[in-house]
Short mmCIF file of C-alpha atoms and ligand atoms in Angstrom, two decimals:
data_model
loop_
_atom_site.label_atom_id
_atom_site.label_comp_id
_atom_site.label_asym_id
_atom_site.label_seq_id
_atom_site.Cartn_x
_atom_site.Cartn_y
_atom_site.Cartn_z
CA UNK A 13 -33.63 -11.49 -17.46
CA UNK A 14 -30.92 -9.43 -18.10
CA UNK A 15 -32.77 -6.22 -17.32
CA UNK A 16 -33.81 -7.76 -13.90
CA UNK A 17 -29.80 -9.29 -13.23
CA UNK A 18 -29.06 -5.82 -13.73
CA UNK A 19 -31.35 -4.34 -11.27
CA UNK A 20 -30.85 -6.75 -8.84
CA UNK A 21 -26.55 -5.92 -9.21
CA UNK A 22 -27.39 -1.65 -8.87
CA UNK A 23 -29.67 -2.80 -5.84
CA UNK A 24 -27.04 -4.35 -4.44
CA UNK A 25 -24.60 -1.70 -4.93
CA UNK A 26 -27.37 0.59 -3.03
CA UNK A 27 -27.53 -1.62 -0.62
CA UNK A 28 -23.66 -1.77 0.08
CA UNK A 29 -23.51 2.16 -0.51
CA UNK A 30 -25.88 2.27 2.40
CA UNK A 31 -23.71 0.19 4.60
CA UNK A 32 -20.76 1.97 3.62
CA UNK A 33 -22.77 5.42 4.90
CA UNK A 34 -23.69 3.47 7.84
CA UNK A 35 -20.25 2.42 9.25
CA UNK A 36 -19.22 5.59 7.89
CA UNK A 37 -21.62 7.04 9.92
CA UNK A 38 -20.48 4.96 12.94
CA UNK A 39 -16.90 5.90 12.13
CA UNK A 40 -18.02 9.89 12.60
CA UNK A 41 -19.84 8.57 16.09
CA UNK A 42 -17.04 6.59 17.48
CA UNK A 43 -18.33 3.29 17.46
CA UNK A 44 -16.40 2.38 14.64
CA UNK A 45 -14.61 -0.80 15.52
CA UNK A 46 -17.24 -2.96 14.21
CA UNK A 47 -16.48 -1.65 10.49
CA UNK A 48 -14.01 -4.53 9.65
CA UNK A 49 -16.62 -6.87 10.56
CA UNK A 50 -19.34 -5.34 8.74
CA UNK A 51 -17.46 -5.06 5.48
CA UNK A 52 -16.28 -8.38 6.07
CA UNK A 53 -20.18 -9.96 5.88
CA UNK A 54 -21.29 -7.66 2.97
CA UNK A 55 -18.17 -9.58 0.96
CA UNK A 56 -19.12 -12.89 2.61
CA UNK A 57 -22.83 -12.43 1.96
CA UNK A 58 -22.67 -11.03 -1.41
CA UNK A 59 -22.43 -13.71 -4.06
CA UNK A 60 -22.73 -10.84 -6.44
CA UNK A 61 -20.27 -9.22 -5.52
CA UNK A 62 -18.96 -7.45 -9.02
CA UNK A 63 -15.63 -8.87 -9.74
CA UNK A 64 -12.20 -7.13 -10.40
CA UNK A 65 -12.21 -6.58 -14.07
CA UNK A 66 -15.93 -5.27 -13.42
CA UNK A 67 -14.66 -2.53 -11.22
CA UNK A 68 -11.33 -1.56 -13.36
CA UNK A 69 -11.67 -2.78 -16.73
CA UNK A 70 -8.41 -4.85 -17.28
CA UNK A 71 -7.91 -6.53 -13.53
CA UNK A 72 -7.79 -10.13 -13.20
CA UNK A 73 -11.21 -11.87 -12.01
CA UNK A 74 -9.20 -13.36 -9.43
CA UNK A 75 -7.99 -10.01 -7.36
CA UNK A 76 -9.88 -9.97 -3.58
CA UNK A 77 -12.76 -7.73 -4.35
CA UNK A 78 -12.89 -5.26 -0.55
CA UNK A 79 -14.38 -2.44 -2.01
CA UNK A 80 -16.48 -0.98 -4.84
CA UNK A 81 -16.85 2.51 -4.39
CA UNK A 82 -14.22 3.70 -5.26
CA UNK A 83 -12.55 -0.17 -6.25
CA UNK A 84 -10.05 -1.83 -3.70
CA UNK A 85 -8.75 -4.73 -5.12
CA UNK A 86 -6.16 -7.26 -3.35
CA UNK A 87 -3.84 -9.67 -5.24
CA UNK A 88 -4.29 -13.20 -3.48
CA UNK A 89 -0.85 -14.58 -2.23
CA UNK A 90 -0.86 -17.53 -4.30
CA UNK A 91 -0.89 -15.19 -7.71
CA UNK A 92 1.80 -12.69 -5.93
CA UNK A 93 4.60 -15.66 -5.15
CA UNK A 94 4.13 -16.73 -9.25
CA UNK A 95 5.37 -12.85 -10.25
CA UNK A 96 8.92 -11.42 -9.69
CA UNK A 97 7.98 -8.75 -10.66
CA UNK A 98 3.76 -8.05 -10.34
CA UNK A 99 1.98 -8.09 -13.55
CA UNK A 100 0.02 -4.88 -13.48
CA UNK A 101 -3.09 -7.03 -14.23
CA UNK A 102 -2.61 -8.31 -10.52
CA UNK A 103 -1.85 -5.32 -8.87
CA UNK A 104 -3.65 -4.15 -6.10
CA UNK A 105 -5.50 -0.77 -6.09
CA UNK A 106 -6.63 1.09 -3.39
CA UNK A 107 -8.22 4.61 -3.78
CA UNK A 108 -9.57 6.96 -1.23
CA UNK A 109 -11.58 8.79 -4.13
CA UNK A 110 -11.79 8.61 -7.34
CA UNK A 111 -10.88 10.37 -11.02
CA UNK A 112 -13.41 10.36 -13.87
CA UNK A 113 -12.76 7.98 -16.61
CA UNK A 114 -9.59 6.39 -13.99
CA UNK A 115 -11.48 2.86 -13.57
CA UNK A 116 -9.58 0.94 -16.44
CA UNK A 117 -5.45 0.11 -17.28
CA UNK A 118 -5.91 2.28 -20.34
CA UNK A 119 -2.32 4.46 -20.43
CA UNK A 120 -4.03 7.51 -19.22
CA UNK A 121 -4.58 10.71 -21.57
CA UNK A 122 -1.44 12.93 -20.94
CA UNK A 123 -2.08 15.76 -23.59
CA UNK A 124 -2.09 18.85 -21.68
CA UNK A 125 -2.10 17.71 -18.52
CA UNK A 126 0.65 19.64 -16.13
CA UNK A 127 2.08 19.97 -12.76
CA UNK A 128 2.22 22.92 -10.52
CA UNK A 129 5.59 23.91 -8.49
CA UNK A 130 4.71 26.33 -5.52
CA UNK A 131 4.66 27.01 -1.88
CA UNK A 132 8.67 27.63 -0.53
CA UNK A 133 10.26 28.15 -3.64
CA UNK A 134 12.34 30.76 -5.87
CA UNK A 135 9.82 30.87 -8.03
CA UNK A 136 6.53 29.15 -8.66
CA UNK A 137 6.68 26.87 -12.34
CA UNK A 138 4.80 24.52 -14.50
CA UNK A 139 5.85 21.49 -15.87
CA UNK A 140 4.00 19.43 -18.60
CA UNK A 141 3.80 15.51 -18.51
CA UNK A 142 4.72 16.14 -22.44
CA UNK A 143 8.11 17.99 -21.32
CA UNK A 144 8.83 15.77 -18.71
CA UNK A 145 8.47 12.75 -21.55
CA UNK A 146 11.74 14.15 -22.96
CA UNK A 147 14.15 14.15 -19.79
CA UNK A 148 16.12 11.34 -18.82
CA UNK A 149 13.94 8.86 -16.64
CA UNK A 150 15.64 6.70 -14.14
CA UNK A 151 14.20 3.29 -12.95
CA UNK A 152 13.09 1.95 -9.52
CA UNK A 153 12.28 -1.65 -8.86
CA UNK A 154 10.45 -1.30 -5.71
CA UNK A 155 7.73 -2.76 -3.38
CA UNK A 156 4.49 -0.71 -3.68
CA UNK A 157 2.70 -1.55 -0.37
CA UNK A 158 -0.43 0.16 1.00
CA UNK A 159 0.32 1.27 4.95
CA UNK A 160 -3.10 -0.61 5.53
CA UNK A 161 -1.27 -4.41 4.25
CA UNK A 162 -2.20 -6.94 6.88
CA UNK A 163 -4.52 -5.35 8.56
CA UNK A 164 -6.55 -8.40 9.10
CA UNK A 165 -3.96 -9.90 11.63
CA UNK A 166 -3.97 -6.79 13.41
CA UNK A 167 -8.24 -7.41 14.02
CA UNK A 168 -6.96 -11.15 15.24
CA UNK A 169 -5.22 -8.86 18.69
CA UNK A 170 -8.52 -6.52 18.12
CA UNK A 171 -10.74 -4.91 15.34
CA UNK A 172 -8.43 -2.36 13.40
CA UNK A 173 -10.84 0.12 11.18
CA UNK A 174 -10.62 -0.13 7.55
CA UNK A 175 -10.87 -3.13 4.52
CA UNK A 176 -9.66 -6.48 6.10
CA UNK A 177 -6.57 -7.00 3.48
CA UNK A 178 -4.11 -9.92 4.32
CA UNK A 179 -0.71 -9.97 2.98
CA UNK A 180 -2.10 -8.63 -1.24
CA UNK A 181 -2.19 -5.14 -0.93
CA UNK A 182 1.23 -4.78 -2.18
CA UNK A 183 2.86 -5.87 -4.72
CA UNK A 184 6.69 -5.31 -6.01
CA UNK A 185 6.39 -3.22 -9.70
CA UNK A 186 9.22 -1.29 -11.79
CA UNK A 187 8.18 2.76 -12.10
CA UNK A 188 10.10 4.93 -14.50
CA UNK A 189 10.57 8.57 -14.27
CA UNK A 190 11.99 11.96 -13.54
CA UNK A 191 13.75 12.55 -10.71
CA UNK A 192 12.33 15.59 -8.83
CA UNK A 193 15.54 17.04 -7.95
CA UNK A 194 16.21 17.22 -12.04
CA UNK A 195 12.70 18.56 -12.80
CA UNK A 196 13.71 21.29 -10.36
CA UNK A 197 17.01 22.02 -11.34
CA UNK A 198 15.34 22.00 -14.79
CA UNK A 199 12.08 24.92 -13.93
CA UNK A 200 15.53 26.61 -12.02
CA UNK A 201 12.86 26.53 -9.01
CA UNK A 202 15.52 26.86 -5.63
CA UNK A 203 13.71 25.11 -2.27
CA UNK A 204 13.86 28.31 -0.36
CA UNK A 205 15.09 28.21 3.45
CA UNK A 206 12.70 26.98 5.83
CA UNK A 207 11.05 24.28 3.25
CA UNK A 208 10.77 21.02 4.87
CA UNK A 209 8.09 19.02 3.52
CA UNK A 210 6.66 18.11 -0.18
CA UNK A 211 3.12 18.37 -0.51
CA UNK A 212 1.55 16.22 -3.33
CA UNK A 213 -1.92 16.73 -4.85
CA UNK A 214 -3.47 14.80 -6.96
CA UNK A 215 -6.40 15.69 -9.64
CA UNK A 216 -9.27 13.04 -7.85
CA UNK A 217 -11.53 15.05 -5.75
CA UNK A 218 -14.03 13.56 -2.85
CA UNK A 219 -16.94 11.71 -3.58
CA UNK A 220 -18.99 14.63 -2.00
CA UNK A 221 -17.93 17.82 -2.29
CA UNK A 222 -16.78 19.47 1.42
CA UNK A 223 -15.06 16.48 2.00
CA UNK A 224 -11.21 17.22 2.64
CA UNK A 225 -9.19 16.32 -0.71
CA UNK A 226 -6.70 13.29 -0.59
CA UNK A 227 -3.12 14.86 -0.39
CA UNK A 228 0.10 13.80 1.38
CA UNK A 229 3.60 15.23 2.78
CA UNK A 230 6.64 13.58 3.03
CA UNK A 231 10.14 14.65 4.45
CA UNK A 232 11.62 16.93 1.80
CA UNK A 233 15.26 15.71 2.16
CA UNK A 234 13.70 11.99 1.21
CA UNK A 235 11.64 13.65 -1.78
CA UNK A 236 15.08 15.44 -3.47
CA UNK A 237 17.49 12.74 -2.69
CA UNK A 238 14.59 10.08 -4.35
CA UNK A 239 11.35 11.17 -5.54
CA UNK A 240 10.33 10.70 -9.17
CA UNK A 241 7.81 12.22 -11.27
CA UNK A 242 6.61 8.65 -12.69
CA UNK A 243 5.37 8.24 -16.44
CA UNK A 244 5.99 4.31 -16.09
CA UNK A 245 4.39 1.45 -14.38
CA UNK A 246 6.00 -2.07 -15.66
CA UNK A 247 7.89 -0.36 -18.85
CA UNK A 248 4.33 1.20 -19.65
CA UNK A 249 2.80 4.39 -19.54
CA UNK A 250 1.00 4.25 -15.78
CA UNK A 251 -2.63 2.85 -16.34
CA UNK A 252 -5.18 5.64 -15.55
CA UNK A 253 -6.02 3.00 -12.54
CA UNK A 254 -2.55 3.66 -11.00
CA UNK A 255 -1.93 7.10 -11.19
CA UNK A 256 -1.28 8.06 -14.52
CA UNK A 257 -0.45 9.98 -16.99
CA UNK A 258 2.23 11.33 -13.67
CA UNK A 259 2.36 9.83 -9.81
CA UNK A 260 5.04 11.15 -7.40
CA UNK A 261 6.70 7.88 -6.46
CA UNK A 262 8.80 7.59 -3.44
CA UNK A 263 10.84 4.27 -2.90
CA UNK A 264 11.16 2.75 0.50
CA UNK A 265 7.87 4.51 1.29
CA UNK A 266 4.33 3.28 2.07
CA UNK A 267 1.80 3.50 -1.02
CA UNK A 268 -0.19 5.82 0.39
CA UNK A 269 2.43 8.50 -0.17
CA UNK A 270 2.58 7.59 -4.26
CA UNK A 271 0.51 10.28 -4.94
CA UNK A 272 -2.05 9.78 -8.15
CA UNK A 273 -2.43 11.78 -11.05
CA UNK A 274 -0.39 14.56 -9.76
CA UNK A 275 -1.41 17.88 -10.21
CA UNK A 276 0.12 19.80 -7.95
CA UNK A 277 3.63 20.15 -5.59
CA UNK A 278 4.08 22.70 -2.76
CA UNK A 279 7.52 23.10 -0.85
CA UNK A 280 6.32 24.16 2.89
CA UNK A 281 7.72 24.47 6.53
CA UNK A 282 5.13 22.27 7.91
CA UNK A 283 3.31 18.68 6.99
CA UNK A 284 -0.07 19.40 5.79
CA UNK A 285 -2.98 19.58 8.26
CA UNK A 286 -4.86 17.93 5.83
CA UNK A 287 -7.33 15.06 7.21
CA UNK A 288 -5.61 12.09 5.32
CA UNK A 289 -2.40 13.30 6.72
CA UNK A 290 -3.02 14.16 10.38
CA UNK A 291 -6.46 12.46 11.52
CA UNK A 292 -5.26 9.06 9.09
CA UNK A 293 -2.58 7.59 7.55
CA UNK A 294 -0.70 7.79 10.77
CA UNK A 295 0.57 5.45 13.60
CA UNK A 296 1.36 5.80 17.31
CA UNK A 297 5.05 6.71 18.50
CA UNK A 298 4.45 4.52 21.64
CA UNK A 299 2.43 1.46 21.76
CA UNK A 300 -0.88 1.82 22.82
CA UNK A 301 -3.11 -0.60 24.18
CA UNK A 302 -5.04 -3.12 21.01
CA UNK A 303 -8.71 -1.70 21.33
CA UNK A 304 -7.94 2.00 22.59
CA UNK A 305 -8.50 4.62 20.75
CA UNK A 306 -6.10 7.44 19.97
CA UNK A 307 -6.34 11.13 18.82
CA UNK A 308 -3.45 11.46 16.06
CA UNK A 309 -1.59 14.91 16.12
CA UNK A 310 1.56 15.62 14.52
CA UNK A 311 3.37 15.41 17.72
CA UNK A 312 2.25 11.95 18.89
CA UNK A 313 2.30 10.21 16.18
CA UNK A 314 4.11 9.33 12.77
CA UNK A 315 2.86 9.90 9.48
CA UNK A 316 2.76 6.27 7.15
CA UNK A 317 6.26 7.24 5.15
CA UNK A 318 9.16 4.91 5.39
CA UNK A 319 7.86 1.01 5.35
CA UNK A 320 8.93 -0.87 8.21
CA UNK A 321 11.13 -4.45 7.60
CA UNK A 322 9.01 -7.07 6.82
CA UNK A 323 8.93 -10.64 5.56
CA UNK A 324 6.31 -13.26 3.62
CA UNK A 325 6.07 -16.62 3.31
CA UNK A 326 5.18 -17.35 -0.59
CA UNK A 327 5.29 -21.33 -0.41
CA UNK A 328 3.94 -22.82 1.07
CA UNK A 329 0.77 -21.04 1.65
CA UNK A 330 -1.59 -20.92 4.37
CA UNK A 331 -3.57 -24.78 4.67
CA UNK A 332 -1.54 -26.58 2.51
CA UNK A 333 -0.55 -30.10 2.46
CA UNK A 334 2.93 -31.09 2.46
CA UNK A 335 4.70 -34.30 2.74
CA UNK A 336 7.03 -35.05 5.72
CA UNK A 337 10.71 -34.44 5.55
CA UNK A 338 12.61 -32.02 4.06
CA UNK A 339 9.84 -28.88 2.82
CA UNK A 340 11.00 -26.05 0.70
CA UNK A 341 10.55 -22.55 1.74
CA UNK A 342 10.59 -19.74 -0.02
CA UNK A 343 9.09 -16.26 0.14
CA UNK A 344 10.31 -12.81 0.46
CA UNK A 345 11.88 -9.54 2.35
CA UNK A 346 11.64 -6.14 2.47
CA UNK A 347 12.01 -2.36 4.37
CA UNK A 348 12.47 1.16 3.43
CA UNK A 349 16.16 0.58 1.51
CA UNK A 350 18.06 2.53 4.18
CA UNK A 351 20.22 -0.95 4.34
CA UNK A 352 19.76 -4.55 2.95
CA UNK A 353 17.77 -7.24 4.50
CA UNK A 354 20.78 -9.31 6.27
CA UNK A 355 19.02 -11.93 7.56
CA UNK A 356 15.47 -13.90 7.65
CA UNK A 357 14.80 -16.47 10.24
CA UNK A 358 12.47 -19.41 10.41
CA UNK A 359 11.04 -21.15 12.91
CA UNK A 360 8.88 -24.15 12.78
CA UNK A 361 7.20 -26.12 15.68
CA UNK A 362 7.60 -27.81 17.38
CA UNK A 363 11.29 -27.32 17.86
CA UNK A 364 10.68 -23.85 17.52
CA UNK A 365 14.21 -23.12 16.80
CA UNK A 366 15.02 -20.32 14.29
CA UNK A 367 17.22 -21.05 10.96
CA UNK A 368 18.51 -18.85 8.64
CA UNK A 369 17.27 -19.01 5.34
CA UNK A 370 19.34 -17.94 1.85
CA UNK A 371 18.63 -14.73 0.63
CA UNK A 372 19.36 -13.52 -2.31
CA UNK A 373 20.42 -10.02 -3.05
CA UNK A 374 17.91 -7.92 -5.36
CA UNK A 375 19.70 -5.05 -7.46
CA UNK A 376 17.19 -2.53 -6.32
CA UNK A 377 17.61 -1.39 -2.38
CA UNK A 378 14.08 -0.96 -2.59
CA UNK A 379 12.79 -4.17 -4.28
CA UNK A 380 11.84 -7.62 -2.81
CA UNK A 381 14.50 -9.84 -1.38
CA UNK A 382 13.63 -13.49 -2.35
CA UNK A 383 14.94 -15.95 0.07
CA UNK A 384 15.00 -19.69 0.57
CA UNK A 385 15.17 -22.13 3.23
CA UNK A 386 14.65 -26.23 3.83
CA UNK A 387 13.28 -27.22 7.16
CA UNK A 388 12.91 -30.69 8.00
CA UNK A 389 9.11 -30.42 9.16
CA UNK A 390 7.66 -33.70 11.48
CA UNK A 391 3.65 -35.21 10.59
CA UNK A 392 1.05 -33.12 11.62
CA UNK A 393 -0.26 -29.67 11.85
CA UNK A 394 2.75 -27.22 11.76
CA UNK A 395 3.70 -23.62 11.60
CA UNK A 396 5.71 -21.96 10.31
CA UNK A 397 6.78 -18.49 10.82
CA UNK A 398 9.54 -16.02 9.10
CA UNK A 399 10.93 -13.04 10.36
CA UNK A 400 13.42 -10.51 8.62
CA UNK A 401 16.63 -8.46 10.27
CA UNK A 402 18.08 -5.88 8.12
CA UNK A 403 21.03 -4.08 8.50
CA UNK A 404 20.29 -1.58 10.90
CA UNK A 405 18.83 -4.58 13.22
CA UNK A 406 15.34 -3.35 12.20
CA UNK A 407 13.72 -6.65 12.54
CA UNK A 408 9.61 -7.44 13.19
CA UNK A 409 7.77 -7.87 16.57
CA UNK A 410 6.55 -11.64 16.76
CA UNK A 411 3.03 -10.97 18.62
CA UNK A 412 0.82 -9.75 15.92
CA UNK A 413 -0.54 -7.08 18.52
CA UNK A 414 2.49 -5.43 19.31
CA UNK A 415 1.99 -2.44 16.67
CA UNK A 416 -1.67 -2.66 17.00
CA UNK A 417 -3.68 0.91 16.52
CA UNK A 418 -7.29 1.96 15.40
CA UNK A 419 -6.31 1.70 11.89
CA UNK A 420 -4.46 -1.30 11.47
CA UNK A 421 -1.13 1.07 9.79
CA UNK A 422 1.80 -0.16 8.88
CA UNK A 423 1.71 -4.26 10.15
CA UNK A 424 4.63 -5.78 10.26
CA UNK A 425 4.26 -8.72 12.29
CA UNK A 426 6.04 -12.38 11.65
CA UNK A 427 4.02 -13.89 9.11
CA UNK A 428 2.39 -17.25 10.05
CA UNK A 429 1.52 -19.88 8.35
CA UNK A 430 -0.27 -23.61 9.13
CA UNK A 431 0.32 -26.37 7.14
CA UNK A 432 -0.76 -30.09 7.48
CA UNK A 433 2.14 -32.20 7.18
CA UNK A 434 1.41 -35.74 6.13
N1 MTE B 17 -4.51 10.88 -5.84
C1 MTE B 17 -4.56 9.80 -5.05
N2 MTE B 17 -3.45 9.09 -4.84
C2 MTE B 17 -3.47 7.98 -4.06
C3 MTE B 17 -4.66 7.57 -3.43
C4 MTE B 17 -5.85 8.32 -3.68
O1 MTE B 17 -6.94 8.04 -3.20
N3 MTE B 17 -5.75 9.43 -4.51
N4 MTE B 17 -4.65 6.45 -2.59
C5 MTE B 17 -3.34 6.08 -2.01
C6 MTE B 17 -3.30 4.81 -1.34
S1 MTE B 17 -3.97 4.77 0.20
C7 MTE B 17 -2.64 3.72 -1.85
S2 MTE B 17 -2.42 2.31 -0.95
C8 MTE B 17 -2.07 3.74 -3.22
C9 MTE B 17 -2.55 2.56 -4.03
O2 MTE B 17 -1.89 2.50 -5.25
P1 MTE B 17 -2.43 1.58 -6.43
O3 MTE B 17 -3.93 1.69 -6.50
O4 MTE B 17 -1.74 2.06 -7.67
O5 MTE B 17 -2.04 0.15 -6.11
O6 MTE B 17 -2.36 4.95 -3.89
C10 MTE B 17 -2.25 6.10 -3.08
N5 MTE B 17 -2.31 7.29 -3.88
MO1 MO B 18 -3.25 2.69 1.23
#
């Protein structure tokens, strides 16, 4: 019996490997819009699917199971609106490719493990995770949000590439580290002239091997004024899951620039031509039409680093029942900490009218902003939708379409929601 359950799960895991090759496959031919969908039926049609703490020992059984090889993992809504700040438990994970022995919120192993300082520089240094231990780590509350968060609505305007996830693949988390600028000043390594960009490596290498290695740039200015070497996720050592024993975290910037299990830095004049950096990871700097496709370059386009201002509606959620009259609101607000969110706005129908709700001030630029509002909601089916303004009058587009592109980047529509007032 359990011989045959377990044949039955590997077949299964052939059989989604296969798909995966097969839209993969597509992806290389073009014909790639139909990935969403197909992804979306192996998780509809797969009963056996392996659940969250199957994939990374630790996870909660109730995390969205997209992905398997390697694990993507989204926190449902209803668990992220109990959390102030995200249990690591219930964090989402999201990995390109994967590290040995990473699969599990063990604190990763950090004897001997070091960081390489190159490229533009005064001179080229090391720095071990054990030395780093021993300077004085500073503390970001921030929202850790993959670029690829709410996706799905994009496929509503048309099919955006890549795992369907809804508003879960964020969550808002407290890392603790080293501030790069220090660990410079520290190795006396000098950016030379000319160095622009950061370039982080981690130690995960592709599945196969001629497959272009995960690595990211970001804006050097943003990296020395911000950047920490991270030891901490949630007051403990980072889980091997989420980058540990050392990520490069960025505040205000999309997950997909927290590099992993850092292993290496390089100070250069240029942002990598690396694959996840130029071909990926990267949106449009004019709209393009939902359903075209678009050939990134550096010039056209703009790589997944600051997050743009966004809202979500934590209560209620999406289908509930309420009772008529005055409803409670609640959910929360956030950008890229370059100025507060000022103002959220909710409109309900049929009125349609937008009201400001409450917000309260979080301590960290970079953190959620919780706010509140009570709208007097009439019987029937209702929605109700929120949208954030910050201080800079970044605010977010109403039509879900309106920063559509093949990937689904970087979605920061007004978030919906239908409820059934009675
Ligand atoms: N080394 C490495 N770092 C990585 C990735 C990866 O594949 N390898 N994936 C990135 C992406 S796309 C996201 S969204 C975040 C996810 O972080 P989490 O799994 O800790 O939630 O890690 C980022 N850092
Ligand atoms: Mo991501």
């Amino acid at each position: 019996m359990g011989d045959r359950h377990t044949q039955q799960r590997s077949a299964d895991f052939d059989r989604r490997a296969f798909l995966r090759r097969s839209t993969a496959a597509l992806a290389a031919s073009g014909i790639w819009a139909s990935e969403s969908f197909d992804r979306q039926r192996v998780a509809a049609a797969d009963a056996d699917m392996p659940s969250a703490g199957d994939l990374i020992a630790g996870k909660d059984p109730r995390l969205i199971v997209h992905g398997t090889e390697p694990a993507e993992l989204e926190t449902p809504l209803a668990l992220l609106a109990e959390h102030r700040v995200t249990p690591t438990s219930l964090l989402f994970v999201r990995n390109n490719q994967s590290l040995a022995g990473a699969a599990n919120l063990k604190p990763a192993a950090a004897d001997g493990w070091t960081v390489e300082i190159g490229g533009l520089v005064s001179r080229p240094a090391t720095v071990a995770v054990a030395d780093l231990a021993r300077m004085a780590h500073v503390e970001h509350e921030l929202v850790l949000q993959c670029s690829g968060n709410g996706r799905a609505m994009f496929s509503a305007a048309a099919p955006a590439k890549g795992a369907p996830w809804q508003c879960g693949a964020m969550g808002n988390v407290r890392f603790a580290g080293v501030p790069l600028a220090k660990v410079l000043d520290r190795l006396g390594v000098k950016p030379n002239v000319g160095a622009r960009f950061l370039t982080a490596e981690g130690r995960d290498a592709p599945a196969k091997s001629g497959e272009p290695d995960f690595e990211h740039s970001i804006p050097l200015a943003d990296a020395l004024e911000r950047s920490i070497l991270a030891l901490s996720l949630n007051g403990e050592p980072i889980p091997a899951a989420h980058g540990g024993p050392v990520r490069l975290v960025t505040p205000g910037y999309y997950a997909t620039m927290n590099v992993k299990w850092l292993g290496r830095l390089r100070l250069e004049g240029q942002e990598t031509t690396n694959y996840h950096q130029v071909r990926r990871y990267r949106t449009p700097k004019e709209p393009i039409r939902p359903g075209s496709e678009f050939t990134y370059d550096l010039a056209n386009s703009d790589a997944n680093w600051r997050m743009r201002t966004k809202s979500i509606i934590f209560a209620p959620l999406d289908g509930q029942r309420v009772k008529s009259g005055p409803v409670g609101i609640r959910g929360v607000a956030w950008n890229d900490g370059a100025a507060p969110i000022e103002t959220v706005l909710l409109a309900t129908s049929p009125s349609g009218a937008w009201q400001p709700a409450k917000i309260e001030l979080s301590k960290s630029p970079y953190a959620w902003q919780h706010w509140t509002a009570e709208v007097t909601l009439a019987a029937g089916d209702q929605t109700i939708m929120a949208r954030a303004i910050d201080g800079l009058g970044r605010s977010q587009p109403i039509a879900a379409a309106a920063h559509w592109n093949p990937a689904g980047y970087a979605f920061n529509g007004v978030h919906t929601v239908k409820v059934l007032v009675e």
